[in-house]
PDB file of C-alpha atoms in Angstrom:
ATOM      1  CA  MET A   1       8.291  11.367  21.121  1.00  0.00           C
ATOM      2  CA  THR A   2       5.034  10.803  19.250  1.00  0.00           C
ATOM      3  CA  PRO A   3       4.989   7.210  18.009  1.00  0.00           C
ATOM      4  CA  TYR A   4       5.092   6.497  14.284  1.00  0.00           C
ATOM      5  CA  LEU A   5       3.585   3.609  12.370  1.00  0.00           C
ATOM      6  CA  ILE A   6       6.265   2.248  10.038  1.00  0.00           C
ATOM      7  CA  CYS A   7       5.223  -0.226   7.332  1.00  0.00           C
ATOM      8  CA  SER A   8       7.649  -1.876   4.946  1.00  0.00           C
ATOM      9  CA  ASP A   9       7.293  -4.243   2.052  1.00  0.00           C
ATOM     10  CA  ILE A  10       9.714  -7.192   2.235  1.00  0.00           C
ATOM     11  CA  ASP A  11      10.913  -8.387  -1.157  1.00  0.00           C
ATOM     12  CA  GLY A  12      12.830  -5.751  -3.082  1.00  0.00           C
ATOM     13  CA  THR A  13      12.439  -3.320  -0.195  1.00  0.00           C
ATOM     14  CA  LEU A  14      13.608  -4.637   3.157  1.00  0.00           C
ATOM     15  CA  MET A  15      15.447  -7.702   1.863  1.00  0.00           C
ATOM     16  CA  ILE A  16      17.902  -8.456  -0.922  1.00  0.00           C
ATOM     17  CA  ASP A  17      17.125 -11.307  -3.345  1.00  0.00           C
ATOM     18  CA  HIS A  18      14.144 -12.313  -1.175  1.00  0.00           C
ATOM     19  CA  LYS A  19      16.404 -13.807   1.494  1.00  0.00           C
ATOM     20  CA  VAL A  20      19.102 -11.441   2.769  1.00  0.00           C
ATOM     21  CA  MET A  21      18.600  -8.881   5.511  1.00  0.00           C
ATOM     22  CA  THR A  22      21.691  -6.927   6.479  1.00  0.00           C
ATOM     23  CA  ALA A  23      22.860  -6.446  10.039  1.00  0.00           C
ATOM     24  CA  LYS A  24      22.522  -2.691   9.569  1.00  0.00           C
ATOM     25  CA  THR A  25      18.856  -2.927   8.627  1.00  0.00           C
ATOM     26  CA  ARG A  26      18.141  -5.229  11.558  1.00  0.00           C
ATOM     27  CA  GLN A  27      19.929  -2.897  13.979  1.00  0.00           C
ATOM     28  CA  VAL A  28      18.058   0.194  12.784  1.00  0.00           C
ATOM     29  CA  LEU A  29      14.685  -1.560  13.062  1.00  0.00           C
ATOM     30  CA  HIS A  30      15.515  -2.450  16.661  1.00  0.00           C
ATOM     31  CA  GLN A  31      16.419   1.173  17.333  1.00  0.00           C
ATOM     32  CA  VAL A  32      13.120   2.561  16.050  1.00  0.00           C
ATOM     33  CA  MET A  33      11.090  -0.062  17.899  1.00  0.00           C
ATOM     34  CA  ALA A  34      13.024   0.711  21.084  1.00  0.00           C
ATOM     35  CA  GLN A  35      11.883   4.321  20.723  1.00  0.00           C
ATOM     36  CA  GLY A  36       8.250   3.159  20.821  1.00  0.00           C
ATOM     37  CA  HIS A  37       7.452   3.190  17.116  1.00  0.00           C
ATOM     38  CA  GLN A  38       5.345   0.368  15.672  1.00  0.00           C
ATOM     39  CA  PHE A  39       6.821  -1.648  12.824  1.00  0.00           C
ATOM     40  CA  TYR A  40       4.776  -3.726  10.376  1.00  0.00           C
ATOM     41  CA  LEU A  41       5.894  -5.950   7.527  1.00  0.00           C
ATOM     42  CA  THR A  42       3.507  -5.484   4.591  1.00  0.00           C
ATOM     43  CA  THR A  43       3.788  -8.254   2.054  1.00  0.00           C
ATOM     44  CA  GLY A  44       2.129 -10.515  -0.464  1.00  0.00           C
ATOM     45  CA  ARG A  45       3.703 -13.487   1.298  1.00  0.00           C
ATOM     46  CA  MET A  46       1.555 -15.937   3.235  1.00  0.00           C
ATOM     47  CA  LEU A  47       1.674 -15.600   7.009  1.00  0.00           C
ATOM     48  CA  PRO A  48       4.304 -18.300   7.808  1.00  0.00           C
ATOM     49  CA  LEU A  49       6.705 -16.882   5.203  1.00  0.00           C
ATOM     50  CA  ALA A  50       6.217 -13.401   6.656  1.00  0.00           C
ATOM     51  CA  HIS A  51       6.774 -14.726  10.179  1.00  0.00           C
ATOM     52  CA  GLN A  52      10.057 -16.176   8.988  1.00  0.00           C
ATOM     53  CA  VAL A  53      11.208 -12.574   8.497  1.00  0.00           C
ATOM     54  CA  VAL A  54       9.703 -11.521  11.847  1.00  0.00           C
ATOM     55  CA  THR A  55      11.851 -14.139  13.548  1.00  0.00           C
ATOM     56  CA  GLU A  56      14.930 -12.972  11.682  1.00  0.00           C
ATOM     57  CA  ILE A  57      14.374  -9.368  12.768  1.00  0.00           C
ATOM     58  CA  GLY A  58      13.339 -10.102  16.344  1.00  0.00           C
ATOM     59  CA  GLY A  59      11.347  -7.785  18.566  1.00  0.00           C
ATOM     60  CA  PRO A  60       7.690  -6.678  18.470  1.00  0.00           C
ATOM     61  CA  VAL A  61       7.231  -6.847  14.693  1.00  0.00           C
ATOM     62  CA  LYS A  62       3.719  -7.340  13.337  1.00  0.00           C
ATOM     63  CA  VAL A  63       2.528  -8.429   9.896  1.00  0.00           C
ATOM     64  CA  ILE A  64       0.206  -7.424   7.080  1.00  0.00           C
ATOM     65  CA  ALA A  65       0.262 -10.540   4.874  1.00  0.00           C
ATOM     66  CA  ALA A  66      -1.439 -11.656   1.657  1.00  0.00           C
ATOM     67  CA  ASN A  67      -1.428  -8.053   0.362  1.00  0.00           C
ATOM     68  CA  GLY A  68      -3.776  -7.021   3.149  1.00  0.00           C
ATOM     69  CA  ALA A  69      -6.147 -10.004   3.231  1.00  0.00           C
ATOM     70  CA  THR A  70      -4.575 -11.003   6.562  1.00  0.00           C
ATOM     71  CA  PHE A  71      -3.181  -8.674   9.193  1.00  0.00           C
ATOM     72  CA  GLU A  72      -2.318  -8.675  12.878  1.00  0.00           C
ATOM     73  CA  GLN A  73      -4.061  -6.179  15.133  1.00  0.00           C
ATOM     74  CA  SER A  74      -3.031  -6.390  18.770  1.00  0.00           C
ATOM     75  CA  ASP A  75      -3.352 -10.126  19.529  1.00  0.00           C
ATOM     76  CA  GLN A  76      -6.019 -10.708  16.872  1.00  0.00           C
ATOM     77  CA  LEU A  77      -5.738 -11.876  13.283  1.00  0.00           C
ATOM     78  CA  LYS A  78      -8.039 -10.118  10.809  1.00  0.00           C
ATOM     79  CA  ASN A  79      -8.944 -11.989   7.613  1.00  0.00           C
ATOM     80  CA  SER A  80     -10.845 -11.509   4.372  1.00  0.00           C
ATOM     81  CA  PHE A  81     -11.733 -14.534   2.238  1.00  0.00           C
ATOM     82  CA  LEU A  82     -12.281 -15.397  -1.416  1.00  0.00           C
ATOM     83  CA  SER A  83     -15.751 -16.776  -2.168  1.00  0.00           C
ATOM     84  CA  GLY A  84     -16.363 -20.284  -3.458  1.00  0.00           C
ATOM     85  CA  GLU A  85     -17.436 -18.874  -6.820  1.00  0.00           C
ATOM     86  CA  HIS A  86     -14.204 -16.932  -7.086  1.00  0.00           C
ATOM     87  CA  LEU A  87     -12.103 -19.988  -6.214  1.00  0.00           C
ATOM     88  CA  THR A  88     -13.761 -21.978  -9.002  1.00  0.00           C
ATOM     89  CA  LYS A  89     -13.397 -19.168 -11.538  1.00  0.00           C
ATOM     90  CA  ILE A  90      -9.730 -18.662 -10.699  1.00  0.00           C
ATOM     91  CA  TYR A  91      -9.022 -22.396 -10.921  1.00  0.00           C
ATOM     92  CA  GLN A  92     -10.751 -22.831 -14.279  1.00  0.00           C
ATOM     93  CA  THR A  93      -9.150 -19.729 -15.790  1.00  0.00           C
ATOM     94  CA  VAL A  94      -5.655 -20.616 -14.629  1.00  0.00           C
ATOM     95  CA  LEU A  95      -5.686 -24.190 -15.877  1.00  0.00           C
ATOM     96  CA  SER A  96      -7.155 -23.221 -19.243  1.00  0.00           C
ATOM     97  CA  ASN A  97      -4.177 -20.896 -19.768  1.00  0.00           C
ATOM     98  CA  ASP A  98      -1.439 -23.369 -18.762  1.00  0.00           C
ATOM     99  CA  CYS A  99      -0.536 -21.565 -15.536  1.00  0.00           C
ATOM    100  CA  ARG A 100      -0.203 -22.725 -11.922  1.00  0.00           C
ATOM    101  CA  VAL A 101      -2.159 -21.411  -8.952  1.00  0.00           C
ATOM    102  CA  TYR A 102      -1.555 -21.490  -5.212  1.00  0.00           C
ATOM    103  CA  PHE A 103      -4.499 -20.937  -2.847  1.00  0.00           C
ATOM    104  CA  PHE A 104      -3.565 -19.747   0.636  1.00  0.00           C
ATOM    105  CA  GLU A 105      -5.036 -20.175   4.078  1.00  0.00           C
ATOM    106  CA  ASN A 106      -3.227 -18.496   6.964  1.00  0.00           C
ATOM    107  CA  ASN A 107      -1.144 -21.583   7.676  1.00  0.00           C
ATOM    108  CA  ARG A 108      -1.743 -23.871   4.706  1.00  0.00           C
ATOM    109  CA  LEU A 109      -1.562 -23.680   0.936  1.00  0.00           C
ATOM    110  CA  TYR A 110      -3.028 -25.728  -1.898  1.00  0.00           C
ATOM    111  CA  TYR A 111      -1.228 -25.896  -5.222  1.00  0.00           C
ATOM    112  CA  THR A 112      -1.545 -27.143  -8.778  1.00  0.00           C
ATOM    113  CA  GLY A 113       1.415 -28.573 -10.673  1.00  0.00           C
ATOM    114  CA  LYS A 114       4.015 -31.155  -9.715  1.00  0.00           C
ATOM    115  CA  THR A 115       6.405 -29.002  -7.682  1.00  0.00           C
ATOM    116  CA  VAL A 116       5.879 -28.338  -3.974  1.00  0.00           C
ATOM    117  CA  PRO A 117       5.879 -24.527  -3.590  1.00  0.00           C
ATOM    118  CA  TYR A 118       8.708 -22.459  -2.148  1.00  0.00           C
ATOM    119  CA  GLN A 119      11.008 -25.322  -1.141  1.00  0.00           C
ATOM    120  CA  ASP A 120      13.969 -23.910  -3.065  1.00  0.00           C
ATOM    121  CA  GLU A 121      13.394 -20.423  -1.638  1.00  0.00           C
ATOM    122  CA  ILE A 122      13.245 -21.732   1.925  1.00  0.00           C
ATOM    123  CA  ALA A 123      16.382 -23.814   1.439  1.00  0.00           C
ATOM    124  CA  ALA A 124      18.237 -20.832  -0.005  1.00  0.00           C
ATOM    125  CA  SER A 125      17.146 -18.437   2.738  1.00  0.00           C
ATOM    126  CA  GLY A 126      19.833 -19.653   5.109  1.00  0.00           C
ATOM    127  CA  THR A 127      17.714 -18.906   8.181  1.00  0.00           C
ATOM    128  CA  HIS A 128      17.044 -21.175  11.126  1.00  0.00           C
ATOM    129  CA  ALA A 129      13.372 -20.119  11.260  1.00  0.00           C
ATOM    130  CA  THR A 130      12.116 -22.627   8.692  1.00  0.00           C
ATOM    131  CA  PRO A 131       8.379 -22.059   8.171  1.00  0.00           C
ATOM    132  CA  VAL A 132       5.887 -24.919   8.045  1.00  0.00           C
ATOM    133  CA  LEU A 133       3.764 -24.318   4.947  1.00  0.00           C
ATOM    134  CA  ASN A 134       1.503 -27.387   5.093  1.00  0.00           C
ATOM    135  CA  ALA A 135       1.446 -27.508   1.289  1.00  0.00           C
ATOM    136  CA  MET A 136      -1.134 -29.843  -0.234  1.00  0.00           C
ATOM    137  CA  PRO A 137      -1.684 -30.656  -3.934  1.00  0.00           C
ATOM    138  CA  LEU A 138      -5.030 -29.591  -5.346  1.00  0.00           C
ATOM    139  CA  ILE A 139      -6.082 -32.540  -7.448  1.00  0.00           C
ATOM    140  CA  GLY A 140      -9.310 -31.192  -8.892  1.00  0.00           C
ATOM    141  CA  PRO A 141     -12.045 -28.553  -8.638  1.00  0.00           C
ATOM    142  CA  GLU A 142     -14.394 -30.780  -6.644  1.00  0.00           C
ATOM    143  CA  PHE A 143     -12.454 -29.929  -3.461  1.00  0.00           C
ATOM    144  CA  LEU A 144     -12.829 -26.150  -3.881  1.00  0.00           C
ATOM    145  CA  PRO A 145     -16.265 -25.792  -2.151  1.00  0.00           C
ATOM    146  CA  ASN A 146     -14.664 -27.160   1.026  1.00  0.00           C
ATOM    147  CA  LEU A 147     -12.243 -24.200   1.030  1.00  0.00           C
ATOM    148  CA  THR A 148     -14.938 -21.510   1.112  1.00  0.00           C
ATOM    149  CA  GLY A 149     -14.321 -19.231   4.088  1.00  0.00           C
ATOM    150  CA  TYR A 150     -10.696 -20.307   4.449  1.00  0.00           C
ATOM    151  CA  ILE A 151      -8.763 -18.979   1.437  1.00  0.00           C
ATOM    152  CA  THR A 152      -7.481 -15.429   1.868  1.00  0.00           C
ATOM    153  CA  ASN A 153      -5.634 -15.047  -1.432  1.00  0.00           C
ATOM    154  CA  ALA A 154      -4.222 -16.747  -4.490  1.00  0.00           C
ATOM    155  CA  ILE A 155      -1.106 -16.349  -6.593  1.00  0.00           C
ATOM    156  CA  VAL A 156      -0.944 -17.433 -10.219  1.00  0.00           C
ATOM    157  CA  TYR A 157       2.432 -18.266 -11.789  1.00  0.00           C
ATOM    158  CA  GLY A 158       3.201 -18.474 -15.489  1.00  0.00           C
ATOM    159  CA  GLN A 159       4.678 -16.742 -18.483  1.00  0.00           C
ATOM    160  CA  PRO A 160       3.778 -13.051 -18.915  1.00  0.00           C
ATOM    161  CA  SER A 161       1.727 -13.713 -22.061  1.00  0.00           C
ATOM    162  CA  GLU A 162      -0.313 -16.421 -20.318  1.00  0.00           C
ATOM    163  CA  LEU A 163      -0.765 -14.301 -17.200  1.00  0.00           C
ATOM    164  CA  ALA A 164      -2.069 -11.467 -19.360  1.00  0.00           C
ATOM    165  CA  LEU A 165      -4.856 -13.759 -20.584  1.00  0.00           C
ATOM    166  CA  VAL A 166      -5.667 -14.839 -17.034  1.00  0.00           C
ATOM    167  CA  ARG A 167      -5.789 -11.206 -15.919  1.00  0.00           C
ATOM    168  CA  GLN A 168      -7.998 -10.226 -18.847  1.00  0.00           C
ATOM    169  CA  THR A 169     -10.508 -12.971 -18.115  1.00  0.00           C
ATOM    170  CA  LEU A 170     -10.671 -12.243 -14.383  1.00  0.00           C
ATOM    171  CA  VAL A 171     -11.051  -8.508 -14.959  1.00  0.00           C
ATOM    172  CA  GLN A 172     -13.945  -9.133 -17.348  1.00  0.00           C
ATOM    173  CA  THR A 173     -15.754 -11.720 -15.214  1.00  0.00           C
ATOM    174  CA  THR A 174     -15.015 -10.889 -11.552  1.00  0.00           C
ATOM    175  CA  ASP A 175     -14.496  -7.976  -9.171  1.00  0.00           C
ATOM    176  CA  LEU A 176     -11.305  -9.449  -7.708  1.00  0.00           C
ATOM    177  CA  ASN A 177      -8.391  -7.227  -6.747  1.00  0.00           C
ATOM    178  CA  LEU A 178      -5.446  -8.115  -9.019  1.00  0.00           C
ATOM    179  CA  SER A 179      -1.816  -7.014  -8.793  1.00  0.00           C
ATOM    180  CA  SER A 180       1.679  -8.266  -9.622  1.00  0.00           C
ATOM    181  CA  SER A 181       4.970  -8.088  -7.775  1.00  0.00           C
ATOM    182  CA  ASN A 182       6.950  -9.421 -10.749  1.00  0.00           C
ATOM    183  CA  PRO A 183       6.282 -10.266 -14.439  1.00  0.00           C
ATOM    184  CA  HIS A 184       5.743 -13.948 -13.679  1.00  0.00           C
ATOM    185  CA  ASN A 185       2.959 -13.754 -11.109  1.00  0.00           C
ATOM    186  CA  LEU A 186      -0.561 -12.469 -10.614  1.00  0.00           C
ATOM    187  CA  GLU A 187      -1.623 -11.855  -7.013  1.00  0.00           C
ATOM    188  CA  ILE A 188      -5.347 -12.170  -6.242  1.00  0.00           C
ATOM    189  CA  ILE A 189      -7.242 -10.969  -3.183  1.00  0.00           C
ATOM    190  CA  PRO A 190     -10.911 -10.211  -2.501  1.00  0.00           C
ATOM    191  CA  HIS A 191     -12.560  -7.055  -3.790  1.00  0.00           C
ATOM    192  CA  SER A 192     -11.939  -3.957  -1.642  1.00  0.00           C
ATOM    193  CA  VAL A 193      -8.990  -5.586   0.108  1.00  0.00           C
ATOM    194  CA  ASN A 194      -5.440  -4.264  -0.163  1.00  0.00           C
ATOM    195  CA  LYS A 195      -2.419  -3.187   1.848  1.00  0.00           C
ATOM    196  CA  ALA A 196      -3.762   0.362   2.137  1.00  0.00           C
ATOM    197  CA  LEU A 197      -6.993  -0.693   3.842  1.00  0.00           C
ATOM    198  CA  ALA A 198      -5.039  -2.816   6.308  1.00  0.00           C
ATOM    199  CA  VAL A 199      -2.763   0.137   7.102  1.00  0.00           C
ATOM    200  CA  THR A 200      -5.827   2.360   7.547  1.00  0.00           C
ATOM    201  CA  ALA A 201      -7.402  -0.142   9.954  1.00  0.00           C
ATOM    202  CA  ILE A 202      -4.204  -0.228  11.997  1.00  0.00           C
ATOM    203  CA  GLN A 203      -4.017   3.576  12.018  1.00  0.00           C
ATOM    204  CA  LYS A 204      -7.546   3.698  13.409  1.00  0.00           C
ATOM    205  CA  TYR A 205      -6.879   1.022  16.017  1.00  0.00           C
ATOM    206  CA  THR A 206      -3.596   2.531  17.239  1.00  0.00           C
ATOM    207  CA  GLY A 207      -4.637   6.173  16.941  1.00  0.00           C
ATOM    208  CA  ILE A 208      -1.558   6.873  14.806  1.00  0.00           C
ATOM    209  CA  GLY A 209      -2.630   9.116  11.926  1.00  0.00           C
ATOM    210  CA  ARG A 210      -1.339   9.385   8.378  1.00  0.00           C
ATOM    211  CA  ASP A 211       0.976  12.277   9.317  1.00  0.00           C
ATOM    212  CA  HIS A 212       2.850   9.861  11.572  1.00  0.00           C
ATOM    213  CA  THR A 213       2.818   6.931   9.133  1.00  0.00           C
ATOM    214  CA  ILE A 214       5.880   5.972   7.076  1.00  0.00           C
ATOM    215  CA  VAL A 215       5.607   3.331   4.361  1.00  0.00           C
ATOM    216  CA  PHE A 216       8.305   1.783   2.182  1.00  0.00           C
ATOM    217  CA  GLY A 217       7.738  -0.008  -1.124  1.00  0.00           C
ATOM    218  CA  ASN A 218       9.138  -0.812  -4.538  1.00  0.00           C
ATOM    219  CA  GLU A 219       6.280  -2.262  -6.591  1.00  0.00           C
ATOM    220  CA  LEU A 220       2.914  -1.205  -7.997  1.00  0.00           C
ATOM    221  CA  ASN A 221       1.064  -3.141  -5.274  1.00  0.00           C
ATOM    222  CA  ASP A 222       2.584  -0.722  -2.747  1.00  0.00           C
ATOM    223  CA  LEU A 223       1.022   2.399  -4.293  1.00  0.00           C
ATOM    224  CA  GLY A 224      -2.159   2.101  -2.247  1.00  0.00           C
ATOM    225  CA  MET A 225      -0.116   2.368   0.937  1.00  0.00           C
ATOM    226  CA  PHE A 226       1.536   5.496  -0.407  1.00  0.00           C
ATOM    227  CA  ARG A 227      -1.835   7.253  -0.559  1.00  0.00           C
ATOM    228  CA  VAL A 228      -2.647   6.699   3.136  1.00  0.00           C
ATOM    229  CA  ALA A 229       0.743   7.680   4.562  1.00  0.00           C
ATOM    230  CA  GLY A 230       2.185  11.100   5.214  1.00  0.00           C
ATOM    231  CA  HIS A 231       5.628   9.759   4.322  1.00  0.00           C
ATOM    232  CA  SER A 232       5.684   7.368   1.350  1.00  0.00           C
ATOM    233  CA  VAL A 233       9.183   6.183   0.536  1.00  0.00           C
ATOM    234  CA  ALA A 234      10.071   4.499  -2.751  1.00  0.00           C
ATOM    235  CA  MET A 235      13.189   2.408  -2.989  1.00  0.00           C
ATOM    236  CA  GLY A 236      15.897   3.479  -5.394  1.00  0.00           C
ATOM    237  CA  ASN A 237      15.374   0.203  -7.267  1.00  0.00           C
ATOM    238  CA  ALA A 238      11.657   0.932  -7.812  1.00  0.00           C
ATOM    239  CA  SER A 239      10.208   1.802 -11.198  1.00  0.00           C
ATOM    240  CA  ASN A 240       9.709   5.404 -12.275  1.00  0.00           C
ATOM    241  CA  VAL A 241       5.962   5.089 -11.649  1.00  0.00           C
ATOM    242  CA  VAL A 242       6.520   4.093  -8.028  1.00  0.00           C
ATOM    243  CA  ARG A 243       9.214   6.706  -7.411  1.00  0.00           C
ATOM    244  CA  GLN A 244       7.050   9.476  -8.860  1.00  0.00           C
ATOM    245  CA  ALA A 245       4.146   8.511  -6.577  1.00  0.00           C
ATOM    246  CA  ALA A 246       6.260   8.757  -3.416  1.00  0.00           C
ATOM    247  CA  THR A 247       6.978  11.730  -1.193  1.00  0.00           C
ATOM    248  CA  ASP A 248      10.568  10.516  -0.792  1.00  0.00           C
ATOM    249  CA  VAL A 249      13.030   8.224  -2.548  1.00  0.00           C
ATOM    250  CA  THR A 250      15.714   6.375  -0.645  1.00  0.00           C
ATOM    251  CA  LEU A 251      18.650   4.190  -1.678  1.00  0.00           C
ATOM    252  CA  PRO A 252      18.043   0.768  -3.284  1.00  0.00           C
ATOM    253  CA  ASN A 253      17.371  -2.262  -1.110  1.00  0.00           C
ATOM    254  CA  THR A 254      20.901  -3.463  -1.893  1.00  0.00           C
ATOM    255  CA  GLU A 255      22.240  -0.352  -0.135  1.00  0.00           C
ATOM    256  CA  ASP A 256      20.121  -0.494   3.054  1.00  0.00           C
ATOM    257  CA  GLY A 257      17.640   2.071   1.750  1.00  0.00           C
ATOM    258  CA  VAL A 258      15.085   1.516   4.536  1.00  0.00           C
ATOM    259  CA  ALA A 259      17.729   1.755   7.253  1.00  0.00           C
ATOM    260  CA  VAL A 260      19.339   4.863   5.764  1.00  0.00           C
ATOM    261  CA  PHE A 261      16.013   6.703   5.565  1.00  0.00           C
ATOM    262  CA  LEU A 262      15.044   5.787   9.137  1.00  0.00           C
ATOM    263  CA  GLN A 263      18.456   6.790  10.463  1.00  0.00           C
ATOM    264  CA  ASP A 264      18.098  10.204   8.892  1.00  0.00           C
ATOM    265  CA  PHE A 265      14.403  10.690   9.747  1.00  0.00           C
ATOM    266  CA  PHE A 266      14.775   9.779  13.423  1.00  0.00           C
ATOM    267  CA  LYS A 267      18.368  11.095  13.728  1.00  0.00           C
ATOM    268  CA  LEU A 268      19.478   7.709  15.011  1.00  0.00           C
ATOM    269  CA  ASN A 269      23.161   8.378  14.403  1.00  0.00           C
ATOM    270  CA  GLU A 270      22.937  11.298  16.793  1.00  0.00           C
ATOM    271  CA  ASN A 271      20.827   9.489  19.391  1.00  0.00           C
ATOM    272  CA  PRO A 272      21.533   5.764  19.149  1.00  0.00           C
ATOM    273  CA  ALA A 273      19.215   3.438  21.052  1.00  0.00           C
TER     274      ALA A 273
END
């Protein structure tokens, strides 16, 4: 069988409520990997939070993290970084609009505000693979030049009206790539970096073309992947815009949509691994 490259978003696609993966989904992923297909998680999460899901799945799962700013290729980690000027502009814009920002390295994050990031989410995940985030408070802008060449992406959190002002300013003054995975965040990566380019790089490296690439997603930041895959699959819980851009629509993430599509596509019920 010709191998396929299978890429799936995590939150709202592969998992339920950001923390639940069903036994059925896990079993089907093991079946497709056992057949020789390559499986990638494609996510806006930082690398340790993505690896938490890798551990939960088990097997030879690889990761596209930070919306494509970081991805695994063979035994190498490929990175793109925000410039020092961009870090300063993001910081100033965010604080002037009463929002919070997290700046991410591969295995460390720096945050504004009083609350340590993601502690509640990790506690609620119920998994034994607790990631080490190495979260450090960002006291002031004077530290930002030291982060040049280390920060792959940033996420801004706030109210939708405040985020709209942040987005407007960054669009007008920078060439940064901006997207959102929910109304309360703004995800920032370098110009000309996205999930689609990471998928394309992996296609080139593995020799697996778009006709043998399957991608799953539920949000606007997944649309780039849809354009480089022969089989783009929107979740049933995705918006109309995302569903209309896909070649296929599967069941919602709450009904094992990824697993159901893969079972049908690879006829796994007829030929179980």
